[in-house]
CSV table of N, CA and C in Angstrom, one decimal:
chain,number,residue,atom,x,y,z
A,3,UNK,N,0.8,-1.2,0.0
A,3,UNK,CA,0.0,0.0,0.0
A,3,UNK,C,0.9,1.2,0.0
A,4,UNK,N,0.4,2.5,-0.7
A,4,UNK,CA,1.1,3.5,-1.2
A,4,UNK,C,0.7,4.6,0.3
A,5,UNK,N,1.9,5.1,0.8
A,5,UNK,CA,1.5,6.4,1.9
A,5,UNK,C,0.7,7.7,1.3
A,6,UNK,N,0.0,7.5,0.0
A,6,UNK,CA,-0.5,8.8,-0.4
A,6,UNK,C,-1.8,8.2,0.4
A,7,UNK,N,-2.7,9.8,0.5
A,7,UNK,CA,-4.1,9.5,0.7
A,7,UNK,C,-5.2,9.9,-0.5
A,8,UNK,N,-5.9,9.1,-0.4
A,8,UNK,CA,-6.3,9.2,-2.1
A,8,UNK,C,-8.4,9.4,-1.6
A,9,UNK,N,-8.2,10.0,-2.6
A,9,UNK,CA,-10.4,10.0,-2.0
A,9,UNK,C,-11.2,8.8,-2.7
A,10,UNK,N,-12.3,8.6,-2.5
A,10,UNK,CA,-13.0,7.4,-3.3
A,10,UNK,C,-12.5,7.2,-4.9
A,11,UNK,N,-12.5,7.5,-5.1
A,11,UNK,CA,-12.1,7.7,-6.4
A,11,UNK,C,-10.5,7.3,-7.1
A,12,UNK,N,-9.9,7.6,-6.2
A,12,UNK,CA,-8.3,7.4,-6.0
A,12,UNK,C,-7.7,8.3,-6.7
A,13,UNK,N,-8.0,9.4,-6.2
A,13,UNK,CA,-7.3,11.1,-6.5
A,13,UNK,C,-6.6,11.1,-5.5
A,14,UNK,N,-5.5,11.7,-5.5
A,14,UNK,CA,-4.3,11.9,-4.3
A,14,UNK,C,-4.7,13.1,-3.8
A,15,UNK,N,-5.1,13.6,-2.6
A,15,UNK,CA,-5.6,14.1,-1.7
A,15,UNK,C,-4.0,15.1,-1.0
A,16,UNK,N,-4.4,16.1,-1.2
A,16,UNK,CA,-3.3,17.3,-0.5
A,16,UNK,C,-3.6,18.2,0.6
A,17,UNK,N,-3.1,19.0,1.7
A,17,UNK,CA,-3.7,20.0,2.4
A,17,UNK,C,-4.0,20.9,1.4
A,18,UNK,N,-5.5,21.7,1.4
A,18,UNK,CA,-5.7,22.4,1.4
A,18,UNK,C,-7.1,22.3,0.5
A,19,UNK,N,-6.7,21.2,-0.2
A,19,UNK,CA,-7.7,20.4,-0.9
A,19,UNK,C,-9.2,20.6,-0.7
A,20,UNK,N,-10.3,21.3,-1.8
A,20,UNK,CA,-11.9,20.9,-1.6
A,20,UNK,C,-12.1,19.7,-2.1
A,21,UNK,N,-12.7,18.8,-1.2
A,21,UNK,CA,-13.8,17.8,-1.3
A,21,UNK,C,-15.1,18.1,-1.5
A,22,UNK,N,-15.6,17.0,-1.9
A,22,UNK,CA,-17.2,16.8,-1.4
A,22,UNK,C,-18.0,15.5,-1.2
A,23,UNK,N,-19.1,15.3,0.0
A,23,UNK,CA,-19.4,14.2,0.7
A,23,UNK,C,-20.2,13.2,-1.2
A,24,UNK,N,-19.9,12.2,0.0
A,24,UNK,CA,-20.6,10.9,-1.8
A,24,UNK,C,-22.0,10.6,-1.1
A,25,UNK,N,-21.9,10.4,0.3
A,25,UNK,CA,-23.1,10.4,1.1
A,25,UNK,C,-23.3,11.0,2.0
A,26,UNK,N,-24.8,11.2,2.4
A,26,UNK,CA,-25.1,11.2,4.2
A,26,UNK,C,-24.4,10.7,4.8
A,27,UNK,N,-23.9,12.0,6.4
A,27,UNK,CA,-23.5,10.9,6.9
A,27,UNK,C,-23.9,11.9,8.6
A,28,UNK,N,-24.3,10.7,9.5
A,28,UNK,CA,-24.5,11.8,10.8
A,28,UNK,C,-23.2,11.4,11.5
A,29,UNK,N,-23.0,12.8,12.4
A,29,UNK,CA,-21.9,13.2,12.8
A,29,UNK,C,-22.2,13.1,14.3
A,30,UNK,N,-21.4,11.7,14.8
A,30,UNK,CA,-21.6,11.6,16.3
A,30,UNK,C,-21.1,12.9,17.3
A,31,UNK,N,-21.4,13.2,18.1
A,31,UNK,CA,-21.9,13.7,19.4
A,31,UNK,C,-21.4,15.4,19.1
A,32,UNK,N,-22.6,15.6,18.3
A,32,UNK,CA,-22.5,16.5,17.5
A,32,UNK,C,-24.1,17.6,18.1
A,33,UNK,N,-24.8,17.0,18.6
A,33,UNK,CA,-26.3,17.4,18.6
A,33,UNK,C,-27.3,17.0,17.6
A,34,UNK,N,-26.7,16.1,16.9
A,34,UNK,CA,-27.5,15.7,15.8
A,34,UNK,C,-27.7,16.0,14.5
A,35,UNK,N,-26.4,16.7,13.9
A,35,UNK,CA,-25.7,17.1,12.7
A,35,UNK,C,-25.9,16.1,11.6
A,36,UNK,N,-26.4,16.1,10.5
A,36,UNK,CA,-26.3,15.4,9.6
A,36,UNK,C,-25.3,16.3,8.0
A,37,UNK,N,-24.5,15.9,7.8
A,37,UNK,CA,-23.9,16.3,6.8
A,37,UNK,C,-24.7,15.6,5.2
A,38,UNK,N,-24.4,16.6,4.3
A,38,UNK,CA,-25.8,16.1,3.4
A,38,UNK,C,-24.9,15.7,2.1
A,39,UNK,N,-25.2,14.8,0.9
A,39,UNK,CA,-24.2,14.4,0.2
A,39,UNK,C,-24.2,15.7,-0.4
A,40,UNK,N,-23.0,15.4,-1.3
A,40,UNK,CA,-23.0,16.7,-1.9
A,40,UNK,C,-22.4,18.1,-1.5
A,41,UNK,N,-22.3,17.9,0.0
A,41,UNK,CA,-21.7,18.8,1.0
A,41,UNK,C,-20.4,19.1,0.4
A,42,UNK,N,-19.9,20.7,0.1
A,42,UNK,CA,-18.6,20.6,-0.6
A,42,UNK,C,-17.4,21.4,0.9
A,43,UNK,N,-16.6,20.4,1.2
A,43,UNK,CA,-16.0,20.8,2.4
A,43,UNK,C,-14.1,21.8,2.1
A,44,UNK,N,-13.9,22.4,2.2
A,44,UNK,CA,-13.1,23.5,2.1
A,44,UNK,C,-11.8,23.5,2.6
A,45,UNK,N,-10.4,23.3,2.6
A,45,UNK,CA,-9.5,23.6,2.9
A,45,UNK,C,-9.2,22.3,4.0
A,46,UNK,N,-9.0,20.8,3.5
A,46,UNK,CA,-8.8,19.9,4.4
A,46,UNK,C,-7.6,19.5,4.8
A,47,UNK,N,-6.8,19.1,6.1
A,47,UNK,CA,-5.7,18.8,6.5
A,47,UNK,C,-5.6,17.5,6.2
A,48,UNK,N,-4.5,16.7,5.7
A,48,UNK,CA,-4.4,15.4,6.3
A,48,UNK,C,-3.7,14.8,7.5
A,49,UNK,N,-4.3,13.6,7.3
A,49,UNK,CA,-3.8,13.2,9.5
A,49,UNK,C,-2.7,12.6,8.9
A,50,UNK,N,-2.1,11.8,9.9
A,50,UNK,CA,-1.1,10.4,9.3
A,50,UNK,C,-1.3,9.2,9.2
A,51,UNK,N,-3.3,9.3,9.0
A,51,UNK,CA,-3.4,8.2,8.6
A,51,UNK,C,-3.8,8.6,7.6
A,52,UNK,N,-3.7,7.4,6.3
A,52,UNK,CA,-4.0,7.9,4.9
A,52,UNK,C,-5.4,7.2,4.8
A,53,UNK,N,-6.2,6.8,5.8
A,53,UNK,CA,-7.4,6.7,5.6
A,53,UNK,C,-8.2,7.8,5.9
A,54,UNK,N,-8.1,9.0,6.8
A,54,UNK,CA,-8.6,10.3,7.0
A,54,UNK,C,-8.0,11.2,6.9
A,55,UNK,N,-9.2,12.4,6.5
A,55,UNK,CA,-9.1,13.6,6.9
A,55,UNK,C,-9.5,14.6,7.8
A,56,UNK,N,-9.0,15.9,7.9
A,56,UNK,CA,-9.5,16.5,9.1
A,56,UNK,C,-10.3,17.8,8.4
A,57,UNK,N,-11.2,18.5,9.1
A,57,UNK,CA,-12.0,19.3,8.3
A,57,UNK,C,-12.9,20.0,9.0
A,58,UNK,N,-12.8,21.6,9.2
A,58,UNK,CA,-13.9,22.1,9.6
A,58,UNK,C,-14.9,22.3,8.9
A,59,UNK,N,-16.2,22.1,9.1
A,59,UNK,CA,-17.6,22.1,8.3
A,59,UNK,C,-18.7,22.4,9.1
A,60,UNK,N,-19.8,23.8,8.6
A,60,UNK,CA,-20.7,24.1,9.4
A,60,UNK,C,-20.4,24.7,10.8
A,61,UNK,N,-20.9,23.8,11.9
A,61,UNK,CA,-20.9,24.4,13.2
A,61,UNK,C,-20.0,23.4,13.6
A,62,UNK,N,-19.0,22.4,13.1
A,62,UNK,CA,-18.5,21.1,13.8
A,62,UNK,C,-17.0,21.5,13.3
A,63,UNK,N,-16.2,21.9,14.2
A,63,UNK,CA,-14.3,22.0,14.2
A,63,UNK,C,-13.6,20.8,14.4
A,64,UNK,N,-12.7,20.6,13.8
A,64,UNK,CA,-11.7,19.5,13.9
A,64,UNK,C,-12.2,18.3,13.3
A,65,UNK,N,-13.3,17.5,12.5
A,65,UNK,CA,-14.0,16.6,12.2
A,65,UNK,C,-13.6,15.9,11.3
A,66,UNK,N,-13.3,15.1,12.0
A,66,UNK,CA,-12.4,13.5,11.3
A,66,UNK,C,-12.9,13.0,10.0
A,67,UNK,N,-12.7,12.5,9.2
A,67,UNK,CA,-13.8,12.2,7.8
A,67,UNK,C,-13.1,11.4,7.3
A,68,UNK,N,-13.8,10.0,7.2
A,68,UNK,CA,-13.1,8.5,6.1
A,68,UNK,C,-13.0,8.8,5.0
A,69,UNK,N,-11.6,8.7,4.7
A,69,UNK,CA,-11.3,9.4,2.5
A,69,UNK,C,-12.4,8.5,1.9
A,70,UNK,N,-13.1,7.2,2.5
A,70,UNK,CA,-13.8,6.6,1.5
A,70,UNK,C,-15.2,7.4,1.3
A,71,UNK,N,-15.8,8.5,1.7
A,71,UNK,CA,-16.9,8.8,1.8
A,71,UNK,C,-16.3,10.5,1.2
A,72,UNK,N,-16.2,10.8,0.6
A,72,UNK,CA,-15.3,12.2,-0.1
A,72,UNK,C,-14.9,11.8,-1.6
A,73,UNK,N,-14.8,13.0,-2.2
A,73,UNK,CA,-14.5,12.6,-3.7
A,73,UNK,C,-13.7,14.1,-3.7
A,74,UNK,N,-12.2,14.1,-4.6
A,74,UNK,CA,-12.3,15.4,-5.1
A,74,UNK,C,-12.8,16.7,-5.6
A,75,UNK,N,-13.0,17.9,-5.2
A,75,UNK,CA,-14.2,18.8,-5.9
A,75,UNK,C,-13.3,19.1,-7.3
């Protein structure tokens, strides 16, 4: 397996990078946040794992997000 992180699609994924969600997804302990597909998320960090990213979205800071559920914008 390659250390890049790549989105559903298998686009190589960089800081600063826009995404956007492929599905719904609710956001645990959140109040009850539902992120909606199609959601286009703005300026994302990568962690050191190359299965996620990090991302502020809406009212929710720091929010972890599985590259498998993201596609490059």
């Amino acid at each position: 397996m390659s250390d890049e992180t790549r989105d559903s699609n298998g686009a190589i994924l960089a800081d600063g990078d826009n995404v956007t969600l492929i599905k719904d997804l609710k956001v645990k302990g959140s109040g009850g946040v539902t992120l909606k597909r199609g959601t286009l998320i703005k300026n994302i960090r990568l962690t050191g794992d190359t299965d996620e990213i990090e991302a502020n979205v809406e009212k929710v800071r720091g929010l972890v997000l599985r590259t498998e559920f993201v596609k490059k914008a």
